[in-house]
GROMACS .gro file of C-alpha atoms in nm:
model
  415
    1UNK     CA    1  -2.027   1.467   1.052
    2UNK     CA    2  -1.655   1.436   0.985
    3UNK     CA    3  -1.411   1.178   1.117
    4UNK     CA    4  -1.069   1.035   1.041
    5UNK     CA    5  -1.046   0.671   0.934
    6UNK     CA    6  -0.699   0.526   0.996
    7UNK     CA    7  -0.536   0.197   1.085
    8UNK     CA    8  -0.244  -0.029   0.996
    9UNK     CA    9   0.000   0.207   1.166
   10UNK     CA   10   0.228  -0.087   1.261
   11UNK     CA   11   0.421   0.088   1.536
   12UNK     CA   12   0.743  -0.106   1.592
   13UNK     CA   13   0.767  -0.261   1.244
   14UNK     CA   14   1.125  -0.372   1.167
   15UNK     CA   15   1.317  -0.304   0.846
   16UNK     CA   16   1.541  -0.609   0.834
   17UNK     CA   17   1.606  -0.613   0.459
   18UNK     CA   18   1.707  -0.249   0.443
   19UNK     CA   19   1.916  -0.269   0.759
   20UNK     CA   20   2.164  -0.500   0.586
   21UNK     CA   21   2.216  -0.233   0.318
   22UNK     CA   22   2.194   0.083   0.526
   23UNK     CA   23   2.154   0.086   0.905
   24UNK     CA   24   2.105   0.464   0.890
   25UNK     CA   25   1.807   0.439   0.655
   26UNK     CA   26   1.663   0.148   0.852
   27UNK     CA   27   1.677   0.369   1.162
   28UNK     CA   28   1.513   0.655   0.971
   29UNK     CA   29   1.226   0.433   0.862
   30UNK     CA   30   1.182   0.303   1.216
   31UNK     CA   31   1.114   0.663   1.326
   32UNK     CA   32   0.902   0.733   1.017
   33UNK     CA   33   0.617   0.509   1.139
   34UNK     CA   34   0.570   0.683   1.479
   35UNK     CA   35   0.602   1.017   1.299
   36UNK     CA   36   0.326   0.909   1.057
   37UNK     CA   37   0.106   0.819   1.356
   38UNK     CA   38   0.164   1.167   1.497
   39UNK     CA   39   0.050   1.306   1.162
   40UNK     CA   40  -0.277   1.111   1.192
   41UNK     CA   41  -0.333   1.267   1.534
   42UNK     CA   42  -0.247   1.612   1.400
   43UNK     CA   43  -0.490   1.565   1.110
   44UNK     CA   44  -0.771   1.504   1.361
   45UNK     CA   45  -0.682   1.831   1.534
   46UNK     CA   46  -0.626   2.038   1.219
   47UNK     CA   47  -0.956   1.927   1.066
   48UNK     CA   48  -1.145   1.946   1.398
   49UNK     CA   49  -1.311   1.609   1.334
   50UNK     CA   50  -1.581   1.453   1.548
   51UNK     CA   51  -1.385   1.134   1.620
   52UNK     CA   52  -1.105   0.900   1.506
   53UNK     CA   53  -1.146   0.537   1.395
   54UNK     CA   54  -0.842   0.307   1.423
   55UNK     CA   55  -0.922  -0.009   1.227
   56UNK     CA   56  -0.661  -0.250   1.369
   57UNK     CA   57  -0.287  -0.318   1.359
   58UNK     CA   58  -0.191  -0.007   1.552
   59UNK     CA   59   0.109  -0.212   1.666
   60UNK     CA   60   0.318  -0.446   1.452
   61UNK     CA   61   0.348  -0.702   1.730
   62UNK     CA   62   0.143  -0.839   2.018
   63UNK     CA   63   0.416  -0.717   2.255
   64UNK     CA   64   0.486  -0.352   2.168
   65UNK     CA   65   0.790  -0.184   2.319
   66UNK     CA   66   0.739   0.059   2.604
   67UNK     CA   67   0.844   0.349   2.379
   68UNK     CA   68   0.586   0.268   2.111
   69UNK     CA   69   0.318   0.201   2.371
   70UNK     CA   70   0.380   0.541   2.532
   71UNK     CA   71   0.393   0.714   2.191
   72UNK     CA   72   0.051   0.570   2.109
   73UNK     CA   73  -0.106   0.675   2.439
   74UNK     CA   74   0.046   1.024   2.412
   75UNK     CA   75  -0.130   1.074   2.080
   76UNK     CA   76  -0.464   0.972   2.230
   77UNK     CA   77  -0.413   1.217   2.517
   78UNK     CA   78  -0.361   1.501   2.269
   79UNK     CA   79  -0.706   1.421   2.131
   80UNK     CA   80  -0.850   1.390   2.482
   81UNK     CA   81  -0.763   1.755   2.541
   82UNK     CA   82  -0.967   1.839   2.230
   83UNK     CA   83  -1.264   1.620   2.333
   84UNK     CA   84  -1.213   1.398   2.027
   85UNK     CA   85  -1.317   1.035   2.094
   86UNK     CA   86  -1.113   0.747   1.950
   87UNK     CA   87  -1.266   0.408   1.867
   88UNK     CA   88  -1.012   0.126   1.835
   89UNK     CA   89  -1.022  -0.238   1.724
   90UNK     CA   90  -0.746  -0.498   1.728
   91UNK     CA   91  -0.588  -0.643   1.415
   92UNK     CA   92  -0.413  -0.968   1.332
   93UNK     CA   93  -0.074  -0.819   1.434
   94UNK     CA   94  -0.197  -0.684   1.767
   95UNK     CA   95  -0.471  -0.926   1.880
   96UNK     CA   96  -0.731  -0.812   2.131
   97UNK     CA   97  -0.616  -1.061   2.397
   98UNK     CA   98  -0.283  -0.877   2.423
   99UNK     CA   99  -0.428  -0.529   2.467
  100UNK     CA  100  -0.489  -0.557   2.843
  101UNK     CA  101  -0.156  -0.391   2.932
  102UNK     CA  102  -0.233  -0.102   2.699
  103UNK     CA  103  -0.605  -0.077   2.779
  104UNK     CA  104  -0.552   0.009   3.145
  105UNK     CA  105  -0.365   0.327   3.046
  106UNK     CA  106  -0.601   0.443   2.773
  107UNK     CA  107  -0.735   0.794   2.837
  108UNK     CA  108  -1.106   0.857   2.888
  109UNK     CA  109  -1.169   0.942   2.521
  110UNK     CA  110  -1.035   0.606   2.392
  111UNK     CA  111  -1.264   0.305   2.349
  112UNK     CA  112  -1.123  -0.040   2.269
  113UNK     CA  113  -1.392  -0.260   2.113
  114UNK     CA  114  -1.375  -0.644   2.129
  115UNK     CA  115  -1.300  -0.904   1.864
  116UNK     CA  116  -1.510  -1.199   1.978
  117UNK     CA  117  -1.841  -1.043   1.878
  118UNK     CA  118  -1.990  -0.726   1.728
  119UNK     CA  119  -2.014  -0.433   1.967
  120UNK     CA  120  -2.180  -0.093   1.942
  121UNK     CA  121  -2.089   0.247   2.079
  122UNK     CA  122  -2.293   0.568   2.062
  123UNK     CA  123  -2.133   0.897   1.963
  124UNK     CA  124  -2.318   1.205   2.085
  125UNK     CA  125  -2.259   1.552   1.945
  126UNK     CA  126  -2.360   1.840   2.172
  127UNK     CA  127  -2.557   1.592   2.381
  128UNK     CA  128  -2.757   1.460   2.086
  129UNK     CA  129  -2.720   1.103   1.949
  130UNK     CA  130  -2.533   1.149   1.623
  131UNK     CA  131  -2.386   0.811   1.522
  132UNK     CA  132  -2.365   0.449   1.628
  133UNK     CA  133  -2.034   0.280   1.554
  134UNK     CA  134  -2.059  -0.097   1.506
  135UNK     CA  135  -1.718  -0.261   1.536
  136UNK     CA  136  -1.540  -0.593   1.560
  137UNK     CA  137  -1.167  -0.654   1.569
  138UNK     CA  138  -0.982  -0.931   1.389
  139UNK     CA  139  -1.087  -1.284   1.475
  140UNK     CA  140  -1.001  -1.622   1.327
  141UNK     CA  141  -1.336  -1.768   1.226
  142UNK     CA  142  -1.451  -2.117   1.129
  143UNK     CA  143  -1.479  -2.169   0.754
  144UNK     CA  144  -1.798  -2.023   0.613
  145UNK     CA  145  -1.855  -1.765   0.888
  146UNK     CA  146  -1.877  -1.393   0.809
  147UNK     CA  147  -1.709  -1.151   1.051
  148UNK     CA  148  -1.969  -0.884   0.972
  149UNK     CA  149  -2.261  -1.106   1.083
  150UNK     CA  150  -2.488  -0.918   1.321
  151UNK     CA  151  -2.344  -0.579   1.225
  152UNK     CA  152  -2.641  -0.410   1.060
  153UNK     CA  153  -2.799  -0.068   1.082
  154UNK     CA  154  -3.103  -0.217   1.254
  155UNK     CA  155  -2.886  -0.390   1.516
  156UNK     CA  156  -2.684  -0.074   1.574
  157UNK     CA  157  -2.991   0.143   1.632
  158UNK     CA  158  -3.157  -0.123   1.846
  159UNK     CA  159  -2.850  -0.141   2.071
  160UNK     CA  160  -2.917   0.213   2.192
  161UNK     CA  161  -3.288   0.246   2.123
  162UNK     CA  162  -3.238   0.572   1.938
  163UNK     CA  163  -3.263   0.691   1.582
  164UNK     CA  164  -2.910   0.827   1.530
  165UNK     CA  165  -2.872   0.981   1.183
  166UNK     CA  166  -2.556   0.786   1.099
  167UNK     CA  167  -2.438   0.427   1.142
  168UNK     CA  168  -2.076   0.334   1.075
  169UNK     CA  169  -1.918  -0.010   1.066
  170UNK     CA  170  -1.554  -0.088   1.144
  171UNK     CA  171  -1.375  -0.419   1.077
  172UNK     CA  172  -1.024  -0.558   1.038
  173UNK     CA  173  -1.077  -0.788   0.739
  174UNK     CA  174  -0.919  -0.895   0.412
  175UNK     CA  175  -1.251  -0.869   0.224
  176UNK     CA  176  -1.200  -1.030  -0.120
  177UNK     CA  177  -0.836  -0.916  -0.136
  178UNK     CA  178  -0.728  -1.150   0.142
  179UNK     CA  179  -1.034  -1.373   0.186
  180UNK     CA  180  -0.872  -1.600   0.445
  181UNK     CA  181  -0.838  -1.316   0.698
  182UNK     CA  182  -1.167  -1.249   0.881
  183UNK     CA  183  -1.373  -1.304   0.565
  184UNK     CA  184  -1.672  -1.104   0.454
  185UNK     CA  185  -1.794  -0.970   0.119
  186UNK     CA  186  -1.885  -0.642  -0.041
  187UNK     CA  187  -2.236  -0.777  -0.091
  188UNK     CA  188  -2.279  -0.847   0.281
  189UNK     CA  189  -2.143  -0.506   0.381
  190UNK     CA  190  -2.356  -0.316   0.131
  191UNK     CA  191  -2.667  -0.503   0.247
  192UNK     CA  192  -2.609  -0.408   0.612
  193UNK     CA  193  -2.743  -0.056   0.561
  194UNK     CA  194  -2.441   0.125   0.708
  195UNK     CA  195  -2.353   0.474   0.589
  196UNK     CA  196  -1.983   0.383   0.578
  197UNK     CA  197  -1.758   0.083   0.646
  198UNK     CA  198  -1.412   0.165   0.784
  199UNK     CA  199  -1.187  -0.133   0.707
  200UNK     CA  200  -0.832  -0.219   0.806
  201UNK     CA  201  -0.578  -0.488   0.705
  202UNK     CA  202  -0.520  -0.410   0.334
  203UNK     CA  203  -0.237  -0.159   0.308
  204UNK     CA  204  -0.361   0.006  -0.012
  205UNK     CA  205  -0.625   0.279  -0.009
  206UNK     CA  206  -0.941   0.138  -0.168
  207UNK     CA  207  -1.284   0.299  -0.207
  208UNK     CA  208  -1.606   0.151  -0.343
  209UNK     CA  209  -1.814   0.280  -0.507
  210UNK     CA  210  -1.578   0.561  -0.599
  211UNK     CA  211  -1.835   0.840  -0.634
  212UNK     CA  212  -2.008   0.769  -0.304
  213UNK     CA  213  -1.773   0.550  -0.099
  214UNK     CA  214  -1.956   0.316   0.136
  215UNK     CA  215  -1.667   0.070   0.187
  216UNK     CA  216  -1.309   0.188   0.235
  217UNK     CA  217  -0.965   0.064   0.327
  218UNK     CA  218  -0.756   0.355   0.450
  219UNK     CA  219  -0.427   0.180   0.368
  220UNK     CA  220  -0.121   0.217   0.590
  221UNK     CA  221   0.000   0.549   0.729
  222UNK     CA  222   0.359   0.485   0.620
  223UNK     CA  223   0.489   0.241   0.359
  224UNK     CA  224   0.712  -0.027   0.512
  225UNK     CA  225   0.882  -0.172   0.203
  226UNK     CA  226   0.908  -0.151  -0.174
  227UNK     CA  227   0.568  -0.320  -0.211
  228UNK     CA  228   0.403  -0.017  -0.048
  229UNK     CA  229   0.490   0.257  -0.293
  230UNK     CA  230   0.334   0.599  -0.339
  231UNK     CA  231   0.135   0.829  -0.113
  232UNK     CA  232   0.013   0.679   0.215
  233UNK     CA  233  -0.215   0.838   0.470
  234UNK     CA  234  -0.549   0.843   0.648
  235UNK     CA  235  -0.898   0.921   0.523
  236UNK     CA  236  -1.104   1.223   0.621
  237UNK     CA  237  -1.468   1.119   0.583
  238UNK     CA  238  -1.762   1.360   0.564
  239UNK     CA  239  -2.115   1.220   0.598
  240UNK     CA  240  -2.417   1.439   0.523
  241UNK     CA  241  -2.777   1.322   0.502
  242UNK     CA  242  -2.903   1.313   0.145
  243UNK     CA  243  -2.557   1.377  -0.002
  244UNK     CA  244  -2.285   1.143  -0.137
  245UNK     CA  245  -2.010   1.056   0.109
  246UNK     CA  246  -1.695   1.262   0.072
  247UNK     CA  247  -1.363   1.088   0.132
  248UNK     CA  248  -1.028   1.270   0.117
  249UNK     CA  249  -0.684   1.110   0.150
  250UNK     CA  250  -0.466   1.307   0.391
  251UNK     CA  251  -0.098   1.219   0.337
  252UNK     CA  252   0.092   1.110   0.648
  253UNK     CA  253   0.394   0.938   0.492
  254UNK     CA  254   0.738   1.048   0.606
  255UNK     CA  255   0.944   0.847   0.357
  256UNK     CA  256   0.818   0.762   0.009
  257UNK     CA  257   0.888   0.421  -0.147
  258UNK     CA  258   0.902   0.413  -0.527
  259UNK     CA  259   0.984   0.180  -0.817
  260UNK     CA  260   1.137   0.375  -1.106
  261UNK     CA  261   1.213   0.276  -1.466
  262UNK     CA  262   1.492   0.496  -1.604
  263UNK     CA  263   1.542   0.499  -1.980
  264UNK     CA  264   1.915   0.515  -2.052
  265UNK     CA  265   1.894   0.469  -2.430
  266UNK     CA  266   2.029   0.821  -2.489
  267UNK     CA  267   2.308   0.800  -2.230
  268UNK     CA  268   2.657   0.805  -2.379
  269UNK     CA  269   2.840   0.698  -2.063
  270UNK     CA  270   2.798   0.578  -1.708
  271UNK     CA  271   2.808   0.934  -1.573
  272UNK     CA  272   2.505   1.014  -1.789
  273UNK     CA  273   2.330   0.704  -1.649
  274UNK     CA  274   2.395   0.833  -1.299
  275UNK     CA  275   2.253   1.176  -1.385
  276UNK     CA  276   1.946   1.018  -1.545
  277UNK     CA  277   1.878   0.828  -1.221
  278UNK     CA  278   1.915   1.144  -1.012
  279UNK     CA  279   1.674   1.334  -1.240
  280UNK     CA  280   1.420   1.052  -1.224
  281UNK     CA  281   1.429   1.052  -0.845
  282UNK     CA  282   1.384   1.430  -0.826
  283UNK     CA  283   1.097   1.418  -1.077
  284UNK     CA  284   0.915   1.148  -0.882
  285UNK     CA  285   0.978   1.318  -0.548
  286UNK     CA  286   0.809   1.634  -0.681
  287UNK     CA  287   0.483   1.436  -0.708
  288UNK     CA  288   0.463   1.333  -0.340
  289UNK     CA  289   0.422   1.540  -0.022
  290UNK     CA  290   0.745   1.440   0.153
  291UNK     CA  291   1.112   1.503   0.087
  292UNK     CA  292   1.268   1.165   0.164
  293UNK     CA  293   1.248   0.867  -0.069
  294UNK     CA  294   1.371   0.510  -0.104
  295UNK     CA  295   1.370   0.401  -0.468
  296UNK     CA  296   1.431   0.078  -0.654
  297UNK     CA  297   1.556   0.171  -1.000
  298UNK     CA  298   1.538  -0.044  -1.312
  299UNK     CA  299   1.747   0.071  -1.610
  300UNK     CA  300   1.566   0.021  -1.939
  301UNK     CA  301   1.610   0.092  -2.310
  302UNK     CA  302   1.839  -0.016  -2.592
  303UNK     CA  303   2.190   0.107  -2.520
  304UNK     CA  304   2.554   0.055  -2.617
  305UNK     CA  305   2.618   0.037  -2.242
  306UNK     CA  306   2.418  -0.284  -2.206
  307UNK     CA  307   2.723  -0.506  -2.140
  308UNK     CA  308   2.858  -0.271  -1.871
  309UNK     CA  309   2.521  -0.224  -1.703
  310UNK     CA  310   2.462  -0.600  -1.701
  311UNK     CA  311   2.764  -0.636  -1.473
  312UNK     CA  312   2.647  -0.653  -1.112
  313UNK     CA  313   2.967  -0.501  -0.973
  314UNK     CA  314   2.938  -0.201  -1.203
  315UNK     CA  315   2.576  -0.142  -1.100
  316UNK     CA  316   2.663  -0.172  -0.732
  317UNK     CA  317   2.936   0.092  -0.773
  318UNK     CA  318   2.683   0.316  -0.952
  319UNK     CA  319   2.427   0.258  -0.675
  320UNK     CA  320   2.676   0.357  -0.405
  321UNK     CA  321   2.774   0.670  -0.598
  322UNK     CA  322   2.408   0.754  -0.649
  323UNK     CA  323   2.342   0.726  -0.276
  324UNK     CA  324   2.624   0.968  -0.202
  325UNK     CA  325   2.482   1.232  -0.437
  326UNK     CA  326   2.177   1.345  -0.237
  327UNK     CA  327   2.121   1.256   0.130
  328UNK     CA  328   1.738   1.260   0.119
  329UNK     CA  329   1.720   0.988  -0.147
  330UNK     CA  330   1.829   0.627  -0.117
  331UNK     CA  331   1.844   0.361  -0.389
  332UNK     CA  332   1.805   0.015  -0.237
  333UNK     CA  333   1.865  -0.171  -0.566
  334UNK     CA  334   1.979  -0.081  -0.917
  335UNK     CA  335   1.851  -0.336  -1.167
  336UNK     CA  336   1.926  -0.384  -1.536
  337UNK     CA  337   1.658  -0.450  -1.798
  338UNK     CA  338   1.837  -0.284  -2.087
  339UNK     CA  339   1.901  -0.442  -2.426
  340UNK     CA  340   2.187  -0.404  -2.674
  341UNK     CA  341   2.142  -0.167  -2.964
  342UNK     CA  342   2.045  -0.381  -3.260
  343UNK     CA  343   1.871  -0.336  -3.594
  344UNK     CA  344   1.583  -0.576  -3.539
  345UNK     CA  345   1.423  -0.504  -3.875
  346UNK     CA  346   1.742  -0.598  -4.057
  347UNK     CA  347   1.786  -0.896  -3.828
  348UNK     CA  348   1.431  -1.017  -3.900
  349UNK     CA  349   1.514  -1.030  -4.274
  350UNK     CA  350   1.831  -1.233  -4.220
  351UNK     CA  351   1.869  -1.610  -4.245
  352UNK     CA  352   2.024  -1.630  -3.899
  353UNK     CA  353   1.878  -1.818  -3.603
  354UNK     CA  354   1.785  -1.483  -3.444
  355UNK     CA  355   1.607  -1.377  -3.764
  356UNK     CA  356   1.404  -1.701  -3.770
  357UNK     CA  357   1.307  -1.652  -3.405
  358UNK     CA  358   1.201  -1.290  -3.466
  359UNK     CA  359   0.985  -1.379  -3.765
  360UNK     CA  360   0.811  -1.656  -3.570
  361UNK     CA  361   0.750  -1.429  -3.273
  362UNK     CA  362   0.604  -1.157  -3.493
  363UNK     CA  363   0.382  -1.408  -3.667
  364UNK     CA  364   0.245  -1.513  -3.329
  365UNK     CA  365   0.209  -1.151  -3.216
  366UNK     CA  366  -0.004  -1.065  -3.518
  367UNK     CA  367  -0.283  -1.281  -3.375
  368UNK     CA  368  -0.374  -1.079  -3.065
  369UNK     CA  369  -0.675  -1.298  -2.987
  370UNK     CA  370  -0.464  -1.612  -2.966
  371UNK     CA  371  -0.204  -1.431  -2.756
  372UNK     CA  372  -0.467  -1.320  -2.507
  373UNK     CA  373  -0.621  -1.669  -2.496
  374UNK     CA  374  -0.277  -1.815  -2.417
  375UNK     CA  375  -0.224  -1.563  -2.136
  376UNK     CA  376  -0.570  -1.628  -1.995
  377UNK     CA  377  -0.495  -2.000  -1.983
  378UNK     CA  378  -0.158  -1.946  -1.813
  379UNK     CA  379  -0.304  -1.705  -1.556
  380UNK     CA  380  -0.602  -1.934  -1.496
  381UNK     CA  381  -0.372  -2.227  -1.415
  382UNK     CA  382  -0.238  -2.013  -1.130
  383UNK     CA  383  -0.582  -1.911  -1.009
  384UNK     CA  384  -0.550  -1.558  -1.144
  385UNK     CA  385  -0.726  -1.337  -1.397
  386UNK     CA  386  -0.537  -1.140  -1.661
  387UNK     CA  387  -0.490  -0.779  -1.539
  388UNK     CA  388  -0.632  -0.515  -1.768
  389UNK     CA  389  -0.290  -0.352  -1.806
  390UNK     CA  390  -0.160  -0.679  -1.952
  391UNK     CA  391  -0.455  -0.733  -2.184
  392UNK     CA  392  -0.425  -0.376  -2.315
  393UNK     CA  393  -0.047  -0.385  -2.353
  394UNK     CA  394   0.011  -0.695  -2.564
  395UNK     CA  395   0.206  -0.504  -2.830
  396UNK     CA  396   0.451  -0.356  -2.579
  397UNK     CA  397   0.487  -0.693  -2.406
  398UNK     CA  398   0.567  -0.861  -2.738
  399UNK     CA  399   0.834  -0.599  -2.804
  400UNK     CA  400   0.988  -0.660  -2.462
  401UNK     CA  401   0.975  -1.036  -2.520
  402UNK     CA  402   1.168  -0.993  -2.846
  403UNK     CA  403   1.439  -0.792  -2.673
  404UNK     CA  404   1.462  -1.032  -2.382
  405UNK     CA  405   1.488  -1.342  -2.600
  406UNK     CA  406   1.751  -1.185  -2.825
  407UNK     CA  407   1.952  -1.086  -2.516
  408UNK     CA  408   1.925  -1.441  -2.380
  409UNK     CA  409   2.055  -1.579  -2.711
  410UNK     CA  410   2.341  -1.326  -2.717
  411UNK     CA  411   2.434  -1.403  -2.356
  412UNK     CA  412   2.438  -1.775  -2.426
  413UNK     CA  413   2.660  -1.726  -2.731
  414UNK     CA  414   2.890  -1.503  -2.529
  415UNK     CA  415   2.932  -1.774  -2.264
   0.00000   0.00000   0.00000
């Protein structure tokens, strides 16, 4: 059995922050989301799947515009012509209670499942029971309740009194990543006996366990801001008795969002900085399956241009020039994290204030265990655990801390 797992389309999502910078790019991104939805529909057709699961937040608002509402229904009708069923649940952005205007126009292949309780629907293939889908849309629950309660393999099979080979669960939940939104746990889902859990709400693709995914967030079909970088899409899921589940990400993004660090340490002038940014954008764009990109660029490295690049007006002029260089790329912000060129080894041997600071910092950095303990305490005070990338990159972080502190001292002296 194969099906497409999608959700978090967010038809109608606004781009307020970008609109202030570029109305044209805000308009482009507004069309990118419906175009990404069309790609999900086309993926169902191209891969001739058995059905489509939409795990909530199809719309970004409880009152979708007529245009987005009609775009959504048109996609479902394309699948109706191919006899591909669609099973839909509501999310926190498009609650079930507001679907009545849309539900009356849903084609015969579309099934909207409720949010107030678990529900079950039987999928038959060539007239034979093939799968039971257990689903529940987003619901605000009393503290301590689990949204997956009652959604087990036994309950799914009992609902139809048949022994379908596959049972699939679908929820709009934050799981442990957003535990206040329709809470449940990996433990509860794994114990339910389902072959696969199709989850919505978290906008990042997430599979567990990786080699035989039983629980999956499909992520969003199109990134909406700089927090949603990289490839976005839907999941093609293949279930086969006695074999590990196969899950493939099918890209649907129309515009790629990226955060780029551009090393300008070898640049001899501002024109070279501009060219380095253009190269970085082209290099990153080659890694993703779409031509258009919005990038936030941070300039890094020790450079003689540090003073110029630290000037906000200079960077804004560079950003505008960059955006005129290639119409398919847009830089929404050009940030500076460079440092002046300085001989830190010579400085560390000096009797200056900076030298004393450097020696003390390096003394602290030599005790990695104490450094990590300090970070763990600071993260713990904020209810967080130290990310592995931080724990494994203490040396690089210490180097960056040296540069930042020396720059702060230099800036203060300059003022």
